[in-house]
mmCIF file with all atom_site columns, C-alpha atoms in Angstrom:
data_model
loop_
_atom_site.group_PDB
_atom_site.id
_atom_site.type_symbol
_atom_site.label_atom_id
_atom_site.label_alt_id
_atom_site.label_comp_id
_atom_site.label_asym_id
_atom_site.label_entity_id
_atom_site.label_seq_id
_atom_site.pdbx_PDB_ins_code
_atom_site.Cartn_x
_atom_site.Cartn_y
_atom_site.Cartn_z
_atom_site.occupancy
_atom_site.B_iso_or_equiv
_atom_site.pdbx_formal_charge
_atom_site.auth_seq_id
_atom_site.auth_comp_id
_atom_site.auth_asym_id
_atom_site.auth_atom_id
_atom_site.pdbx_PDB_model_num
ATOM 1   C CA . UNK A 1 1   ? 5.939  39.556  24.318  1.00 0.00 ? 695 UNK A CA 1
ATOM 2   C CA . UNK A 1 2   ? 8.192  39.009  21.402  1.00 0.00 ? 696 UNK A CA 1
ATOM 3   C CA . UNK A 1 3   ? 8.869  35.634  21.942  1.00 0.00 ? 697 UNK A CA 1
ATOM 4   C CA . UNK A 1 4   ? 5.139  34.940  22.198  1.00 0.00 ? 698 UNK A CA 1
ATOM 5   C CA . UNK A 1 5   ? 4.618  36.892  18.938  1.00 0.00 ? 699 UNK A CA 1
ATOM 6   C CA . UNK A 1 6   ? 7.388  35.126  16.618  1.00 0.00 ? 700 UNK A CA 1
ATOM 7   C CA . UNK A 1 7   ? 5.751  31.768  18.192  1.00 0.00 ? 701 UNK A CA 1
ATOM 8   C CA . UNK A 1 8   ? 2.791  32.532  17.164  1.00 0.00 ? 702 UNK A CA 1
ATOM 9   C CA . UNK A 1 9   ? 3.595  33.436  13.761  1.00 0.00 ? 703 UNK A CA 1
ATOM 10  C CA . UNK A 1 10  ? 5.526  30.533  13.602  1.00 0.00 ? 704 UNK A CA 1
ATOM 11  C CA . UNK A 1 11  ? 2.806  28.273  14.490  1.00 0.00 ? 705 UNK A CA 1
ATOM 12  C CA . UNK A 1 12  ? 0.242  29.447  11.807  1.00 0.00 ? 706 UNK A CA 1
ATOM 13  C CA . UNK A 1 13  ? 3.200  29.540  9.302   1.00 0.00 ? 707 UNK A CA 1
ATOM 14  C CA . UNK A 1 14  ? 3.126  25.761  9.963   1.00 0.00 ? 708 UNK A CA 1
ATOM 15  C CA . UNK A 1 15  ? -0.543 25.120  9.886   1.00 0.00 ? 709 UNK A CA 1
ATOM 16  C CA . UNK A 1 16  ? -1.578 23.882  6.577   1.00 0.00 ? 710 UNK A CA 1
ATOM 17  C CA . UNK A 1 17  ? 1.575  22.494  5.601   1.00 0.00 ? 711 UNK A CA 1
ATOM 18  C CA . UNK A 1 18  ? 2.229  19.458  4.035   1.00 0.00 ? 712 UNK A CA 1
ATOM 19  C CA . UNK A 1 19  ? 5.621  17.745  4.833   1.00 0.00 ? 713 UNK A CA 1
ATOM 20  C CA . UNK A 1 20  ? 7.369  17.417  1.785   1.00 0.00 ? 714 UNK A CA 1
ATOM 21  C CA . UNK A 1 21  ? 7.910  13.245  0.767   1.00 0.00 ? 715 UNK A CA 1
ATOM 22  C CA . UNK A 1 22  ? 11.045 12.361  1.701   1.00 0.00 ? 716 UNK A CA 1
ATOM 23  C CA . UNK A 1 23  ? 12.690 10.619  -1.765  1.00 0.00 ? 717 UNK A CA 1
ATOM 24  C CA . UNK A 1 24  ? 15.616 9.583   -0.066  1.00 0.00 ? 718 UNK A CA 1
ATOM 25  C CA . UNK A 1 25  ? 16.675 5.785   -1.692  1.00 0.00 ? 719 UNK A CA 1
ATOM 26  C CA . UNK A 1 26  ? 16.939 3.151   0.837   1.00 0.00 ? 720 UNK A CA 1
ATOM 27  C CA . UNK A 1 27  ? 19.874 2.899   2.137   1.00 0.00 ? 721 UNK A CA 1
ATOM 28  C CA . UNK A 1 28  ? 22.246 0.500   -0.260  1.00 0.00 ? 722 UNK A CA 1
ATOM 29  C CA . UNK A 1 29  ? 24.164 -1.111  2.951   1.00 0.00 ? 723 UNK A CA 1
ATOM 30  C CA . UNK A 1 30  ? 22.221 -2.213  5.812   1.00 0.00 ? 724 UNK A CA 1
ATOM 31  C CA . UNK A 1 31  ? 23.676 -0.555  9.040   1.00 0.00 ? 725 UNK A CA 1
ATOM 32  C CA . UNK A 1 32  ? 22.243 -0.068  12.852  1.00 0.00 ? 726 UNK A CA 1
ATOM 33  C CA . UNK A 1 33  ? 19.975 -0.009  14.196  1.00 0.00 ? 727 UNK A CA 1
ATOM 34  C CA . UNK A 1 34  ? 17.403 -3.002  13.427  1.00 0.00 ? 728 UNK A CA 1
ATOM 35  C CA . UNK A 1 35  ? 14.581 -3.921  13.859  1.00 0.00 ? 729 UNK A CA 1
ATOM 36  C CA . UNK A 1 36  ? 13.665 -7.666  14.595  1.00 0.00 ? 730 UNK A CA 1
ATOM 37  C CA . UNK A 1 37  ? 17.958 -7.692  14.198  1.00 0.00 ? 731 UNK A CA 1
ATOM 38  C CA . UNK A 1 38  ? 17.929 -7.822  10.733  1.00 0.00 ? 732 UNK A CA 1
ATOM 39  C CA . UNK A 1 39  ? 15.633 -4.949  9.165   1.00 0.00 ? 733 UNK A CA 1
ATOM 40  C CA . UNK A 1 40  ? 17.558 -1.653  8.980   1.00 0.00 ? 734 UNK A CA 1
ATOM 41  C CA . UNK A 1 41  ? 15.155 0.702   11.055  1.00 0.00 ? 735 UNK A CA 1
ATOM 42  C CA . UNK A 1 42  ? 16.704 3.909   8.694   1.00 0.00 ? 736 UNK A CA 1
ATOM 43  C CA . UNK A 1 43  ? 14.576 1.980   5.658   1.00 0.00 ? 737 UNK A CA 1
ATOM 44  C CA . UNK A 1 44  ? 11.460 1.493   7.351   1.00 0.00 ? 738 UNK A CA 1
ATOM 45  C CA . UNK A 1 45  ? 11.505 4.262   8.454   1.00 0.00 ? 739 UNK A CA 1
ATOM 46  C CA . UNK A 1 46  ? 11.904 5.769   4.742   1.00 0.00 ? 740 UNK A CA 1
ATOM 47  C CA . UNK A 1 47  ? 9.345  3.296   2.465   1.00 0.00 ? 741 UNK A CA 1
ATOM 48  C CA . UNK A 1 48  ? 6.404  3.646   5.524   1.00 0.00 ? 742 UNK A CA 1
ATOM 49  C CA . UNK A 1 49  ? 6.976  7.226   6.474   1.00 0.00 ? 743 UNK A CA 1
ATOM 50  C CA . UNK A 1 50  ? 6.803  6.040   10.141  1.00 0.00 ? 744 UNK A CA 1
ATOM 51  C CA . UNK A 1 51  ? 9.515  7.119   12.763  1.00 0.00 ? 745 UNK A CA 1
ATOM 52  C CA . UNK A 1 52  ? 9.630  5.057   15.856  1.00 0.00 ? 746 UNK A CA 1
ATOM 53  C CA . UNK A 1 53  ? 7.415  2.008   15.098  1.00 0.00 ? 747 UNK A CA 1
ATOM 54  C CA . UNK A 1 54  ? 5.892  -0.597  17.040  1.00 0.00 ? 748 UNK A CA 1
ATOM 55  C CA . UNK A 1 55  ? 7.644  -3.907  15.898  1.00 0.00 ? 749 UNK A CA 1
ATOM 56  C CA . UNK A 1 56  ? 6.485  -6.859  16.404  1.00 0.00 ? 750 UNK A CA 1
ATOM 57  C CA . UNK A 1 57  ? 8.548  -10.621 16.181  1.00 0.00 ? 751 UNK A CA 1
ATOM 58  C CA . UNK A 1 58  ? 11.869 -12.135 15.501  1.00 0.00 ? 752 UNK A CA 1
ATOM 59  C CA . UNK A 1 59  ? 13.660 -14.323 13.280  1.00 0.00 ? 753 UNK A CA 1
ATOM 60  C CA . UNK A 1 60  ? 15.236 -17.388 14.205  1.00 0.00 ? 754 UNK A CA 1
ATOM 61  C CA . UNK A 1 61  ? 17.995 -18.675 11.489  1.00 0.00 ? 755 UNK A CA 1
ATOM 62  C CA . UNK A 1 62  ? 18.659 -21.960 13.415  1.00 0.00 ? 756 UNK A CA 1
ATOM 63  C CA . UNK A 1 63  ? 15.276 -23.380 13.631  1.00 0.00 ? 757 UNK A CA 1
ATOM 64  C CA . UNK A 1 64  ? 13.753 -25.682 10.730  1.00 0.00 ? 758 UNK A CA 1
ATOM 65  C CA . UNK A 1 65  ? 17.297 -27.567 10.151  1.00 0.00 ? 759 UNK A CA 1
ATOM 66  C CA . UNK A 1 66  ? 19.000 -23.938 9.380   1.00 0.00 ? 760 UNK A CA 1
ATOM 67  C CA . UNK A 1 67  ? 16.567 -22.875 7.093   1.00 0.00 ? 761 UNK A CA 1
ATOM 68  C CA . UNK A 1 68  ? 15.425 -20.338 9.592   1.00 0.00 ? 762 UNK A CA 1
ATOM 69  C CA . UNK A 1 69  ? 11.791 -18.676 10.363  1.00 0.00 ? 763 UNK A CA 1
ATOM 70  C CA . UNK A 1 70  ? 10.059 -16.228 11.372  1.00 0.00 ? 764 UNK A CA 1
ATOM 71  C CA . UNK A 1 71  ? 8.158  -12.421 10.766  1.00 0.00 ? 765 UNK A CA 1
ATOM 72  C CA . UNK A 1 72  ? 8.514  -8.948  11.687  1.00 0.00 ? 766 UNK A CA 1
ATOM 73  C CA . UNK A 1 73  ? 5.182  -7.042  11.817  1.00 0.00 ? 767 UNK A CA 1
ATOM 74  C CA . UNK A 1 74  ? 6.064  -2.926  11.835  1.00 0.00 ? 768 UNK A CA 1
ATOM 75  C CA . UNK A 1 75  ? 3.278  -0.912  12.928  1.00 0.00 ? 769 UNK A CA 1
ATOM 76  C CA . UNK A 1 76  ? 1.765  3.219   13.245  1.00 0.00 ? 770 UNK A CA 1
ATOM 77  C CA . UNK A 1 77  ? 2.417  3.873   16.683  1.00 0.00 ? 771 UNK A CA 1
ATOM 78  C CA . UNK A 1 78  ? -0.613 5.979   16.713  1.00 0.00 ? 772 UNK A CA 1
ATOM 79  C CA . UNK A 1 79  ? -4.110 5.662   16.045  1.00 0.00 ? 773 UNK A CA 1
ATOM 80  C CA . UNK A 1 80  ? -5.361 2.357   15.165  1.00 0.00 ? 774 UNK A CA 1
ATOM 81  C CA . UNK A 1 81  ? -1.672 0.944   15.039  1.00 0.00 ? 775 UNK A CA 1
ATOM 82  C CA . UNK A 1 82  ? -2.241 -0.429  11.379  1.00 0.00 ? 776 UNK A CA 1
ATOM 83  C CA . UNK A 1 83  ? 0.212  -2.692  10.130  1.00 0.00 ? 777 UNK A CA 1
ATOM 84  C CA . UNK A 1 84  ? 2.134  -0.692  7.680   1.00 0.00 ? 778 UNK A CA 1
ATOM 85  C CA . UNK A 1 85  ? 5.087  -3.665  6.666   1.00 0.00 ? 779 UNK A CA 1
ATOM 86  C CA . UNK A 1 86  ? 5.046  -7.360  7.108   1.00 0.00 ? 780 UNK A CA 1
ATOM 87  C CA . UNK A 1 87  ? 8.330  -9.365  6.647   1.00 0.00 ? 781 UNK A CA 1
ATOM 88  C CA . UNK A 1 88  ? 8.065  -12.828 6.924   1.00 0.00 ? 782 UNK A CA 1
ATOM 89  C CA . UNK A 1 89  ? 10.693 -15.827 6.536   1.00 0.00 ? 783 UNK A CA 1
ATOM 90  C CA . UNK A 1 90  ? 9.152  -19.556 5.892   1.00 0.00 ? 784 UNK A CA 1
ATOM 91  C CA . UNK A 1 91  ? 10.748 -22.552 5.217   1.00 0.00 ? 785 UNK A CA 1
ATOM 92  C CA . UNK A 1 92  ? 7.934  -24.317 3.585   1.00 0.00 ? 786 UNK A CA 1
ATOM 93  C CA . UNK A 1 93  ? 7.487  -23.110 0.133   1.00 0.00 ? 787 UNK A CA 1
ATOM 94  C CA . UNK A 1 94  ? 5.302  -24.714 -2.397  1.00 0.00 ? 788 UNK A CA 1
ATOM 95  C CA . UNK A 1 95  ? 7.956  -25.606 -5.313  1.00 0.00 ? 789 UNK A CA 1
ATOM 96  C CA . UNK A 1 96  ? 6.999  -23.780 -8.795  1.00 0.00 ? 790 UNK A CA 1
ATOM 97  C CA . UNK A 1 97  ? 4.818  -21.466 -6.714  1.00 0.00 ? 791 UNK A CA 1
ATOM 98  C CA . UNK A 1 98  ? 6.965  -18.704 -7.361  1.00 0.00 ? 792 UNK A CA 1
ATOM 99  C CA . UNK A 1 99  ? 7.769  -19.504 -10.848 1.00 0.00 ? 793 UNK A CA 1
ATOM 100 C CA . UNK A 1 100 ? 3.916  -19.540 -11.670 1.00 0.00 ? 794 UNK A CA 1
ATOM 101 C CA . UNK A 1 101 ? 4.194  -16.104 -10.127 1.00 0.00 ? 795 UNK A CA 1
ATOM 102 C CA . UNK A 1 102 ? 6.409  -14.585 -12.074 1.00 0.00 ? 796 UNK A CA 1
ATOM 103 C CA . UNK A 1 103 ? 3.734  -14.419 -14.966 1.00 0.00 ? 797 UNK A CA 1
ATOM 104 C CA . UNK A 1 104 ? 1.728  -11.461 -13.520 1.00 0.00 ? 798 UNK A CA 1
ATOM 105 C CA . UNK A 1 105 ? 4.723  -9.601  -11.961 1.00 0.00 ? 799 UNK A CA 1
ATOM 106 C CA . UNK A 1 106 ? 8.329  -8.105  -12.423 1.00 0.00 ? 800 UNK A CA 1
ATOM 107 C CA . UNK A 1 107 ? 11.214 -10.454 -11.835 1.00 0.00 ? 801 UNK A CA 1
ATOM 108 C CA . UNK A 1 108 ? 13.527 -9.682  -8.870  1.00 0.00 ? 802 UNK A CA 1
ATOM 109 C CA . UNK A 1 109 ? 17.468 -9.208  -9.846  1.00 0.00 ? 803 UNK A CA 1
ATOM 110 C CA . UNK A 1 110 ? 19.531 -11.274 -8.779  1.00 0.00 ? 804 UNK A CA 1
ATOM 111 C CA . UNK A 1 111 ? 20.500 -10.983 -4.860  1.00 0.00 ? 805 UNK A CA 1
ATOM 112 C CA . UNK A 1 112 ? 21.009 -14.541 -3.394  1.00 0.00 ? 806 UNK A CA 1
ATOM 113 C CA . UNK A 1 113 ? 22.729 -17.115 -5.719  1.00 0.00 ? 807 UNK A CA 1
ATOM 114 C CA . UNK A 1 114 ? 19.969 -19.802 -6.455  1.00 0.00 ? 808 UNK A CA 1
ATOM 115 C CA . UNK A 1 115 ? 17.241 -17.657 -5.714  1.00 0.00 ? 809 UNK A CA 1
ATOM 116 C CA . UNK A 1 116 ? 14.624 -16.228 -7.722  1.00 0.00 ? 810 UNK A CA 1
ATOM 117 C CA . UNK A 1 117 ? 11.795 -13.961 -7.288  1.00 0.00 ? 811 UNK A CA 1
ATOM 118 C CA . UNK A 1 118 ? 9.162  -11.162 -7.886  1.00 0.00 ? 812 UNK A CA 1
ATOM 119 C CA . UNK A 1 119 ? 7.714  -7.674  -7.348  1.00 0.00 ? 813 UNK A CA 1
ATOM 120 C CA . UNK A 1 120 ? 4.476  -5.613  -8.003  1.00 0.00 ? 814 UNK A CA 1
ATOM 121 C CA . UNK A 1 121 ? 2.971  -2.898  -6.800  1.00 0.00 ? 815 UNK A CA 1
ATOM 122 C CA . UNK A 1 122 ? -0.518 -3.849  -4.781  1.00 0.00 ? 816 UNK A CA 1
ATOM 123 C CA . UNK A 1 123 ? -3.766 -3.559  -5.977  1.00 0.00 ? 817 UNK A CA 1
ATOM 124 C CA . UNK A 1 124 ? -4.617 -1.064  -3.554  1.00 0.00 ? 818 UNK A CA 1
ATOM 125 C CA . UNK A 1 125 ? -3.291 2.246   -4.904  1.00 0.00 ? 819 UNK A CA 1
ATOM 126 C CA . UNK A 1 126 ? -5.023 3.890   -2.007  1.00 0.00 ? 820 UNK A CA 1
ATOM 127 C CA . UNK A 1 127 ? -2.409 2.693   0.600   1.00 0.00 ? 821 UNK A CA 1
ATOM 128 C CA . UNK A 1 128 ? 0.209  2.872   -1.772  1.00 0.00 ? 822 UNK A CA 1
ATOM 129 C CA . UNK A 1 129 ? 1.402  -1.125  -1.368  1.00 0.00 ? 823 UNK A CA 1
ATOM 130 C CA . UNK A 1 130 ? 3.847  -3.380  -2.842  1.00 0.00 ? 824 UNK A CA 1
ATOM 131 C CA . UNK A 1 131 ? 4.882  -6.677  -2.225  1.00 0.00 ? 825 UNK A CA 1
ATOM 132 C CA . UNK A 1 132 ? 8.170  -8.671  -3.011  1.00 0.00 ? 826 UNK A CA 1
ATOM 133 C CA . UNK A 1 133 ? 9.192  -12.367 -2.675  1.00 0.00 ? 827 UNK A CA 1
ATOM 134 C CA . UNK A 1 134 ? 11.883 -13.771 -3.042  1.00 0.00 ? 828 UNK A CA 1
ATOM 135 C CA . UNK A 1 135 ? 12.669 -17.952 -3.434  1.00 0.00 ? 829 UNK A CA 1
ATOM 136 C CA . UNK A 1 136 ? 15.059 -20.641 -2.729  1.00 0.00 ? 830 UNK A CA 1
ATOM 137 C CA . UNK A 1 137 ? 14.884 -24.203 -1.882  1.00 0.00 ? 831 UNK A CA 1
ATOM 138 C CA . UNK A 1 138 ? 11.929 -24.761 -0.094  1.00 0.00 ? 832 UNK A CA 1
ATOM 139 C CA . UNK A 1 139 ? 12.669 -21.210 1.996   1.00 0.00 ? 833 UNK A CA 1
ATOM 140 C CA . UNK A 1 140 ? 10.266 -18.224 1.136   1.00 0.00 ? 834 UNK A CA 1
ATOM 141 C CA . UNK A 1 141 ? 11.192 -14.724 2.423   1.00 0.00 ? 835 UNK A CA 1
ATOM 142 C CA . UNK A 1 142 ? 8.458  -11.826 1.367   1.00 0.00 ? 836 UNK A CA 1
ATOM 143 C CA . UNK A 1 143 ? 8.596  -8.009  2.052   1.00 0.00 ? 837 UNK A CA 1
ATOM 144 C CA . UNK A 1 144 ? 5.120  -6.517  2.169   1.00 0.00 ? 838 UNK A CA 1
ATOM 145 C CA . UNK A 1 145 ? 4.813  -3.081  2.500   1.00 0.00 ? 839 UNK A CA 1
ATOM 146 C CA . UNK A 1 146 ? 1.090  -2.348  3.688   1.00 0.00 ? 840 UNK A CA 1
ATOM 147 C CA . UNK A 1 147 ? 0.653  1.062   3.855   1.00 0.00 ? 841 UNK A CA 1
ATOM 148 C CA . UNK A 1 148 ? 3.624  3.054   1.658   1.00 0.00 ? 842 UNK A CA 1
ATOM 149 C CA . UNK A 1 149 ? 4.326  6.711   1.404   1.00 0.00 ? 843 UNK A CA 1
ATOM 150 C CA . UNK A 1 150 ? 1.984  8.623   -1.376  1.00 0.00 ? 844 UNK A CA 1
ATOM 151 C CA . UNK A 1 151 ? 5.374  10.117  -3.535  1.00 0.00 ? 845 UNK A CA 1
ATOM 152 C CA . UNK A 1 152 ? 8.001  7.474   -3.138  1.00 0.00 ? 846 UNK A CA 1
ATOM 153 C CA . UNK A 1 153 ? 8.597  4.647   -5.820  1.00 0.00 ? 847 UNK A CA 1
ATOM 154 C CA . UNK A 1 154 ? 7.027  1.652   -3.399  1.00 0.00 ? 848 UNK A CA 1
ATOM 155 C CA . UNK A 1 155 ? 7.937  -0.991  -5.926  1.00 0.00 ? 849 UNK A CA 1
ATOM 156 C CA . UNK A 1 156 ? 11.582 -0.090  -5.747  1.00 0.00 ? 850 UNK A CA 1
ATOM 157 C CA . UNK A 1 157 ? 11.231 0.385   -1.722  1.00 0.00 ? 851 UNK A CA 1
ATOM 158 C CA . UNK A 1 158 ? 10.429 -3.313  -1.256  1.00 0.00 ? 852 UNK A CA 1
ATOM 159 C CA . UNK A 1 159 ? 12.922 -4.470  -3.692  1.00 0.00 ? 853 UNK A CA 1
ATOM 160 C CA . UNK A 1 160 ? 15.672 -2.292  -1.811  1.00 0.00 ? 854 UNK A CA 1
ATOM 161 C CA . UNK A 1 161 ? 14.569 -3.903  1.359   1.00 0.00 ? 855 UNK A CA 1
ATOM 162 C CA . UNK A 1 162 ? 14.851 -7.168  -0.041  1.00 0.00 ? 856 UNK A CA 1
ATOM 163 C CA . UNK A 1 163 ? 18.501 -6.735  -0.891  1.00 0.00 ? 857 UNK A CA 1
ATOM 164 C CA . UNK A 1 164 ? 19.449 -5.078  2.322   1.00 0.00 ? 858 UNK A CA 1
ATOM 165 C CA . UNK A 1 165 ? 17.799 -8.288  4.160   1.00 0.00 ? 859 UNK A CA 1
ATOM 166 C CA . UNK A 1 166 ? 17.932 -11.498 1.954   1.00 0.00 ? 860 UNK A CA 1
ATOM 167 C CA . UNK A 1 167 ? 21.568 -11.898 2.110   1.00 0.00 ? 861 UNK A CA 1
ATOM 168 C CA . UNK A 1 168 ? 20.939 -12.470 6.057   1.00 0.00 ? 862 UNK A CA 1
ATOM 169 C CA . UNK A 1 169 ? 18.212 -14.117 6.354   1.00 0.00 ? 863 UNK A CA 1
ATOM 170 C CA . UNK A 1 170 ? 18.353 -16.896 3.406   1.00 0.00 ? 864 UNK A CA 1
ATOM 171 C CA . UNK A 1 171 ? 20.916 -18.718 4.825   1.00 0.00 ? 865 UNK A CA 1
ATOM 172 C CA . UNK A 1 172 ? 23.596 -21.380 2.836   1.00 0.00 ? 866 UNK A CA 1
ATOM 173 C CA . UNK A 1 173 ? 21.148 -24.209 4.614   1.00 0.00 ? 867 UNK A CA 1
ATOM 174 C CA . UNK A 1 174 ? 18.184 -22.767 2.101   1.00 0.00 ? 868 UNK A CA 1
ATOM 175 C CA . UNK A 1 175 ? 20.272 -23.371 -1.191  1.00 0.00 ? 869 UNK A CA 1
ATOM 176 C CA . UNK A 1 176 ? 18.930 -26.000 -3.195  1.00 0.00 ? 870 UNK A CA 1
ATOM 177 C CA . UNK A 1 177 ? 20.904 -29.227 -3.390  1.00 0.00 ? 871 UNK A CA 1
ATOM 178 C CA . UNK A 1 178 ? 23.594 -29.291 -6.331  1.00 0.00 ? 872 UNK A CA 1
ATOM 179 C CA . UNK A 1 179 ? 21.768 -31.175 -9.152  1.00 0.00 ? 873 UNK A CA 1
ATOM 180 C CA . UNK A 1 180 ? 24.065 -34.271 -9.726  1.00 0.00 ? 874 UNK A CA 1
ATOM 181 C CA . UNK A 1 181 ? 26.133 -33.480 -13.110 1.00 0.00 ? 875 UNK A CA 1
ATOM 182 C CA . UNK A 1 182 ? 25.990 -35.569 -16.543 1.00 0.00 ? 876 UNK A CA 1
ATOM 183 C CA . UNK A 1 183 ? 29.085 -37.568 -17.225 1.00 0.00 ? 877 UNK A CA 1
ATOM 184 C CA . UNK A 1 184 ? 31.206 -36.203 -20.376 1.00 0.00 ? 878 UNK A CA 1
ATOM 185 C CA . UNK A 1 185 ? 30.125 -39.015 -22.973 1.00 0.00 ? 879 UNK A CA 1
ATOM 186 C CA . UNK A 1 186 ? 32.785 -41.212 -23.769 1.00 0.00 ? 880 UNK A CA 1
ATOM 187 C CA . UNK A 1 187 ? 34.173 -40.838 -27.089 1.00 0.00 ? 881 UNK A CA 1
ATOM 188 C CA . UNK A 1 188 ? 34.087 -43.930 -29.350 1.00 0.00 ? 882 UNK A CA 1
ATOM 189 C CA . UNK A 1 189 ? 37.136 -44.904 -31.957 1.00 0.00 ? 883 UNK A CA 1
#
């Protein structure tokens, strides 16, 4: 009868209750286990509040002459299994696309030599989104975080992400080719 008592109190002290946000950073060194083999699950789990997703695709670092491809959809595993993060890996990028970019947004720091790239929050405050991509060479990797946690700094989420996965996935076949240097000008006597 005790035991029934102190669960019941225990159950309506829980009702009502808002789980506090967790405000943990992403972690700064990406570690196992991963998702799509690359994406630590410990910071999706953090930036989408979701534990256990459903995950969706692969990336393949060997295909389009090294540059790699490929995306890795995370999902709610309940309800209407919205898409809460999107990572996706092209090799065909527009060139100056992401410099034109750059305009309306904040500029990435630097992670992969050669690269450049950009962050905002989404225009969608409701789902508390934010979107980073990142460029070099013709290869394109974006993080976009769908649905974030109400609480947490989003922005800084996707650009944590980005440096815990860009290393990997923008491989040495992505880096642009070495523009050919000027010759030292001869002097004249």
């Amino acid at each position: 009868m005790t035991a029934l008592a102190c669960g019941a109190v225990m159950l309506t002290g829980c009702q009502g209750e808002d789980r506090p946000v967790d405000r943990t950073p992403l972690p700064a060194v990406a570690a196992p286990p991963y998702i799509c083999d690359y994406i630590p699950m410990r910071a999706v789990e953090l930036m989408t509040g979701v534990r256990n997703p459903l995950v969706r695709g692969y990336f393949n670092l060997t295909s389009s002459g090294g540059l790699g491809d490929g995306t890795c959809g995370v999902y709610q595993r309940s309800g209407d299994r919205l898409k809460v993060l999107l990572v996706d890996l092209t090799p065909v990028r527009v060139p100056g696309e992401v410099e034109e970019d750059l305009r309306g947004a904040s500029p990435l720091p630097a992670i992969v030599p050669g690269a450049i790239g950009y962050y905002f929050n989404g225009r969608h405050s409701e789902n508390h989104a934010a979107y980073a991509v990142l460029a070099r060479g013709t290869v394109e990797l974006s993080v976009q975080l769908e649905m974030g946690v109400p609480g947490r700094d989003n922005a800084a989420d996707v650009v944590a992400l980005m440096k815990l996965i860009a290393p990997k996935l923008i491989t040495a076949a992505s880096a642009p080719s070495a523009s050919p240097s000027a010759s030292p000008s001869s002097k004249e006597g």
